[in-house]
Every structure is written in C-alpha cells, then in structure tokens.
Short mmCIF file of C-alpha atoms in Angstrom, two decimals:
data_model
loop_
_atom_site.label_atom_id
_atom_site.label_comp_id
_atom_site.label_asym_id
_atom_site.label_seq_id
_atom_site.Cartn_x
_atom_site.Cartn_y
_atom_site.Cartn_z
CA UNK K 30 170.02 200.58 127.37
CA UNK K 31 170.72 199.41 123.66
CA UNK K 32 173.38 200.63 121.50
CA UNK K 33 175.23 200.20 118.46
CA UNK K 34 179.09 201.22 117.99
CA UNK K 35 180.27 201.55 114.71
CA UNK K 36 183.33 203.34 112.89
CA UNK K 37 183.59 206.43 111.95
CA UNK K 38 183.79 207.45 108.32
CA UNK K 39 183.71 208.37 105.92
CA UNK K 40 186.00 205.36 104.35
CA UNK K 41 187.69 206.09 101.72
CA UNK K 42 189.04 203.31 99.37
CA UNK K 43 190.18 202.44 95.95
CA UNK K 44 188.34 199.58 93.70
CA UNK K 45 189.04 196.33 94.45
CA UNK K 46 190.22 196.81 97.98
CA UNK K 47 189.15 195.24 100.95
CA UNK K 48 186.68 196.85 102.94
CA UNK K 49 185.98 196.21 106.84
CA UNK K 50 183.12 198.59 108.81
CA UNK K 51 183.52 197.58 112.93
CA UNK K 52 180.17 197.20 114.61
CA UNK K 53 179.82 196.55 118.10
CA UNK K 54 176.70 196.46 120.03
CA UNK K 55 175.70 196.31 123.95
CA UNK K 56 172.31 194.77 124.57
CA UNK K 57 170.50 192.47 126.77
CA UNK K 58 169.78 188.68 125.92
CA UNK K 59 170.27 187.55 122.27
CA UNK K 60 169.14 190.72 119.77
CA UNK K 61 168.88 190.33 115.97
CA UNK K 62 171.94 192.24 114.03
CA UNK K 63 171.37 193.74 110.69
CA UNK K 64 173.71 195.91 108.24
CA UNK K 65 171.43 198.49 106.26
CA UNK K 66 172.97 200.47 103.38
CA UNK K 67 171.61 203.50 102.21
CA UNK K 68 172.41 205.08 98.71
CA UNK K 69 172.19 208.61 98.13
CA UNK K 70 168.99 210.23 97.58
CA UNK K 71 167.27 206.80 98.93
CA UNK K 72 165.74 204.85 101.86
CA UNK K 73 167.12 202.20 103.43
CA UNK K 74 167.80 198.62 102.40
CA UNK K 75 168.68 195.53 104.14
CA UNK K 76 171.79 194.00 103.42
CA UNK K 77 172.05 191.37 105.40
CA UNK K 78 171.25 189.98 109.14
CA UNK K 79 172.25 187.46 110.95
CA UNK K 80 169.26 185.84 114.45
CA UNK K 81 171.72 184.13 116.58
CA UNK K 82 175.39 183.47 117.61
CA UNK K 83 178.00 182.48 115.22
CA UNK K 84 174.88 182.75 112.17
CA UNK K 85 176.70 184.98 109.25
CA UNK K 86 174.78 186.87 107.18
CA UNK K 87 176.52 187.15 103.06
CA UNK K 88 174.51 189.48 100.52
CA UNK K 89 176.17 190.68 97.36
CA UNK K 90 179.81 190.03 98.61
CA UNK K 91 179.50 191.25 101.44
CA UNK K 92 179.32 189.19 104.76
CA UNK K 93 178.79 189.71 108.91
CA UNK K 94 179.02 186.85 111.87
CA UNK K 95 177.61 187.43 114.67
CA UNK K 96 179.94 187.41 117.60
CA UNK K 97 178.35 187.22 120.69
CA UNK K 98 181.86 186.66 122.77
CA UNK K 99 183.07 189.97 121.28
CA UNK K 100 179.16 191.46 121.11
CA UNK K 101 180.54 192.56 117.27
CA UNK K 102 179.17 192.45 113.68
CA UNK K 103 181.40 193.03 111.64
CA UNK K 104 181.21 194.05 107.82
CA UNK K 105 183.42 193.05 105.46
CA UNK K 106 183.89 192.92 101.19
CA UNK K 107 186.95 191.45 99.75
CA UNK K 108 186.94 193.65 96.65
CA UNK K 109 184.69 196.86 96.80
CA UNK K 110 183.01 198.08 93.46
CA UNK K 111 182.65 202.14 92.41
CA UNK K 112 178.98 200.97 92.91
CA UNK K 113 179.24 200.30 96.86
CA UNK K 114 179.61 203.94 97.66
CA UNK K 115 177.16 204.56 99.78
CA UNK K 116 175.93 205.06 104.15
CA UNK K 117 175.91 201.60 106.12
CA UNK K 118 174.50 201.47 109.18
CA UNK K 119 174.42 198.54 111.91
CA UNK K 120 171.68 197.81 113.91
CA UNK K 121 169.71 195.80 116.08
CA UNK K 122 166.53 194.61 117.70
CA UNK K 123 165.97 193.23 120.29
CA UNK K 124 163.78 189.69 119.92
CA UNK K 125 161.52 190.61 123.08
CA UNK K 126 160.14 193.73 121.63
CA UNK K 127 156.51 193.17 119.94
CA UNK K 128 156.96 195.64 117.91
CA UNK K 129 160.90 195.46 116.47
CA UNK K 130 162.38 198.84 117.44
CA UNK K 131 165.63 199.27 115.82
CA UNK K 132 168.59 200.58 117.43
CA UNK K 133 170.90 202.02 114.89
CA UNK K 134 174.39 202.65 114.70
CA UNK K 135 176.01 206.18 113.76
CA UNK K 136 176.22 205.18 109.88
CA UNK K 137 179.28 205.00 108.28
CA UNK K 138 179.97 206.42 104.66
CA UNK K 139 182.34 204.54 102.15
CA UNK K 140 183.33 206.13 99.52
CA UNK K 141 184.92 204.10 96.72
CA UNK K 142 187.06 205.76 94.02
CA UNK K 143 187.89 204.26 90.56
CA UNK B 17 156.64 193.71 94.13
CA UNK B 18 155.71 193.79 97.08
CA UNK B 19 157.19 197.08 98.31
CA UNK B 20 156.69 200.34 100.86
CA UNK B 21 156.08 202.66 98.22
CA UNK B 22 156.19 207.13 99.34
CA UNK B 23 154.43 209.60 98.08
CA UNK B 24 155.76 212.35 96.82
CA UNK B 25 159.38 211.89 96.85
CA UNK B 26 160.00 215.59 97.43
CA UNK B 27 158.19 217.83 98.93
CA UNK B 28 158.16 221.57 99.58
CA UNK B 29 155.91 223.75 101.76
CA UNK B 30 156.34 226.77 103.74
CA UNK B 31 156.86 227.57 107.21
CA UNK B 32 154.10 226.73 108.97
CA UNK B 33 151.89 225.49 106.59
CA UNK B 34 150.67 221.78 107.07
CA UNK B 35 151.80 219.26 105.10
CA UNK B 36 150.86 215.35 105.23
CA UNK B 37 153.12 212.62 103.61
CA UNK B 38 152.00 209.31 102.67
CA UNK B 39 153.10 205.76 102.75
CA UNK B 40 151.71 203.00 101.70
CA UNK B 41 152.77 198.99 101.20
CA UNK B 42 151.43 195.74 99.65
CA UNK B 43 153.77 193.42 102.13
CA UNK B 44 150.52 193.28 104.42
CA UNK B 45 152.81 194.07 107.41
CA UNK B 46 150.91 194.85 110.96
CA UNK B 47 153.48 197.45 111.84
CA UNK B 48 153.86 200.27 110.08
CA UNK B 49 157.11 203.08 111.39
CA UNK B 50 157.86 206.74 110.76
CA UNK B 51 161.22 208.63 110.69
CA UNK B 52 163.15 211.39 110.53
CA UNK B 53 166.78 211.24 109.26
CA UNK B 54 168.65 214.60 108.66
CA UNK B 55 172.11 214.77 106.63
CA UNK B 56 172.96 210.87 106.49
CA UNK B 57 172.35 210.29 110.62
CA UNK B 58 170.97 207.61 112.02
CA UNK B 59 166.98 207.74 111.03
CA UNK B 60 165.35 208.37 114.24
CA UNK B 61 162.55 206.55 115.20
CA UNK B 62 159.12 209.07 115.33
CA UNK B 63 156.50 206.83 115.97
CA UNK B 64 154.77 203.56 115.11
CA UNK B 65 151.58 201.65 114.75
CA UNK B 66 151.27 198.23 115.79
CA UNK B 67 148.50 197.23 113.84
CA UNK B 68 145.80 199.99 115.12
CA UNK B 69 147.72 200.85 118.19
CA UNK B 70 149.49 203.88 117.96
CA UNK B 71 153.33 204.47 119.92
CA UNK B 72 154.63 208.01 119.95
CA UNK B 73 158.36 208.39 120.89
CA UNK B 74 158.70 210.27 124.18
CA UNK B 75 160.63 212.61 122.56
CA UNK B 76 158.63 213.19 118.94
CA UNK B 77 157.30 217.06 118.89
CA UNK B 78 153.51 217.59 119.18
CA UNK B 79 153.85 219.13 115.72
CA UNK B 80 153.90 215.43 114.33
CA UNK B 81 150.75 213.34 113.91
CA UNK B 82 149.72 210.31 112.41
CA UNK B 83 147.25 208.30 111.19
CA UNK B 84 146.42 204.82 109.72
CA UNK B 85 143.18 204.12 108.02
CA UNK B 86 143.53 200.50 107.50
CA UNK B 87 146.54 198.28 107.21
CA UNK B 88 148.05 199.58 103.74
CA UNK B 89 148.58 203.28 104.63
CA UNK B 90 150.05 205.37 107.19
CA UNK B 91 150.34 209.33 107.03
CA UNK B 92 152.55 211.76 108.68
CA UNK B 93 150.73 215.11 109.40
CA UNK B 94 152.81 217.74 110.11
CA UNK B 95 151.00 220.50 111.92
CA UNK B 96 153.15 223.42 111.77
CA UNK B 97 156.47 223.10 109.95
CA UNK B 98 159.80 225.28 111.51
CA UNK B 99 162.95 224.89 109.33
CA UNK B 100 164.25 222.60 111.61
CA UNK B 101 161.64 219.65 110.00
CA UNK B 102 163.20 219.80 106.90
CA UNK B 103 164.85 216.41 106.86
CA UNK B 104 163.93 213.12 105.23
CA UNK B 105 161.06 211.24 105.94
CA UNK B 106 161.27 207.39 106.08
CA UNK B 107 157.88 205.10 105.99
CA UNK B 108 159.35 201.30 107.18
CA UNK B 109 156.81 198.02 107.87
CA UNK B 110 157.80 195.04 109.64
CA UNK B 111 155.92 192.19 110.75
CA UNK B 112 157.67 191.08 114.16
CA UNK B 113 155.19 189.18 115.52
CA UNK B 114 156.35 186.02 112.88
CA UNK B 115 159.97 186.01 114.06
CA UNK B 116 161.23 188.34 111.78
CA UNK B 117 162.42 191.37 112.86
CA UNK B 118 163.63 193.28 109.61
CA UNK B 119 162.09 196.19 108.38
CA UNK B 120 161.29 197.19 105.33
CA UNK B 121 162.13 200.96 103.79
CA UNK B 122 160.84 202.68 101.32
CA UNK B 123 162.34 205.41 99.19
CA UNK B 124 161.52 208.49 101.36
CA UNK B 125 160.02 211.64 101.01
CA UNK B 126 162.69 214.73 101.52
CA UNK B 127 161.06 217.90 102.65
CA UNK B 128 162.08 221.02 102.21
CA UNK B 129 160.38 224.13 104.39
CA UNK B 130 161.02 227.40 103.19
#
C-alpha cells in the first residue's frame, strides 16, 4: 500500500539556519505530494503541494520538488525564523481516489531557537 | 473567509458520557473528513462523507458516529467516551472531484475525558 517516510525529529536549529525535512513516499501511479505544518494548539495547514513530476511547490520560503526518480519531497528553508517552530508532516493522495484520502507521514517537529 | 470553522475548541466530558463535536465550513466542499490525532502523530483518518455517502474506516470504534445534515455541517457523536478518546479532533473538507486534492483543516476541537 501507500506510505510516507519522513525524518525523525524533533529538529533542532538556530535562527537563520538552513533547514531540510526528508520525505519519501512509495505509491502507485503519479500521487499528489503536500507538506502540512501544524502549530501548537492548532489544525493543520497546507504549506505547499506540488501534482506532478519535477512541479515544486514554494510557500513562505519554504520550497519541495517533486522527485519521482527518487519518489522524494523534500522540504527545505534557507533561513528558518523563531516563528517556524512547529509539526510538518508530508503526505499524499493518490489522484484515483474519489474521495482524496491522505496518507501522512510520521510528522516531524522543528524546533527553532533564537 | 471561507474557512472549516470547530466548535468548541475544547471540550471536556466524563467517562462515558456522550459528547458530539461540530464542524462546519463555507468552502461548499462535497467531502467533508473526521480525525483523531493524539500527542502530535499523524491525524488518523476516522471517517468521511462524500457528499451524503458515508465511509467508516475499517478500523474506527463503534463508539464513533457521524452525521451530516446538509453540505455545511458534519458532527462527530461520540457514544461512550473511555480515556483513551481524549485526543484532538480534526474536521477537514476537500473537493476532489475538481482535480484538487488538498484538504482543508480547521482549528480542532481537543477533548479531554475525565
């Protein structure tokens, strides 16, 4: 079946460093990737996504390409913010499902110290 | 703004009392999706309704119910809360059948059972 792989956390990094969160993802046929991040106390929120191969997604500094050769997703932000701390988690659907069930990744918490 | 909007945000009852959370949206989405996410995991997936057509998860306790009166609410009736349903509640729309496969969050409701 579906699955998401993503790295463990939590991540812990100073301000202004470079952040990369590893997604990797086994499906069949060409599935839609998304990055979700999820502040404390909150629901979810889309980041970014990305439909087909080689498409990157880029919200608020962050950014993901799709890499079908490598089935990855990667997350990365060239200069985290105090503000960024927070629970991302990588998922996907797959574009045959009627109904858009979501396979989600593990999460994986950054924490980002002044 | 067209949102997924919870109701309440917390939410307290006692063991086995019934309790019924709420979630409604104005994004006029034909799928409507209940979860549970405990302590930052993944949100796992409790059911959905595909415009009227209800989908239980093979694996989603009896205990959990849910209903959809028309296409801006859902509720999530929970029969007979153990301590082990304390967890946050996430209400999610989507509307797949357009080619778009995100879904939508909103806040959550936490509930506590004491």
């Amino acid at each position: 079946g579906d699955s998401v792989t993503q790295m463990e956390g939590p991540v812990t990094l100073s301000e202004e460093a470079f952040l990369t969160i590893n997604c990797t993802y086994t499906a069949t046929g060409y599935p839609s990737l998304f990055w979700y991040v999820q502040y404390p106390g909150e629901g979810l929120q889309l980041l970014l996504k990305a439909t087909k191969a080689d498409d990157k997604g880029s919200n608020k500094g962050f950014e993901a390409t799709y890499r079908k050769e490598t089935t990855s997703f990667h997350l990365e932000k060239g200069s985290v913010q105090v503000s960024d701390s927070a629970v991302y988690f990588c998922a996907l659907t797959r574009t045959t499902d009627s109904w858009g069930k979501l396979q989600f990744g593990a999460g994986t918490q950054v924490v980002v110290t002044p | 703004d067209a949102m997924v909007i919870q109701n309440p945000r917390y939410q307290v009852t006692q063991f086995g009392k019934p309790v019924t959370l709420s979630c409604s949206q104005t994004l006029n989405h034909n799928v409507m999706y209940w979860y549970q996410q405990k302590s930052s995991q993944a949100p796992k997936l409790l059911f959905h309704y595909y415009d009227k057509d209800f989908n239980n998860e093979a694996d989603t306790p009896d205990n959990f119910q849910s209903r959809r009166p028309n296409t801006s609410f859902c509720f999530l009736d929970i029969r007979s809360p153990g301590l082990g349903d304390a967890a946050m509640y996430l209400c999610a729309t989507s509307t797949p059948g357009t080619g778009s496969y995100e879904q939508y969050f909103g806040p959550g409701t936490r509930l506590t059972v004491t």
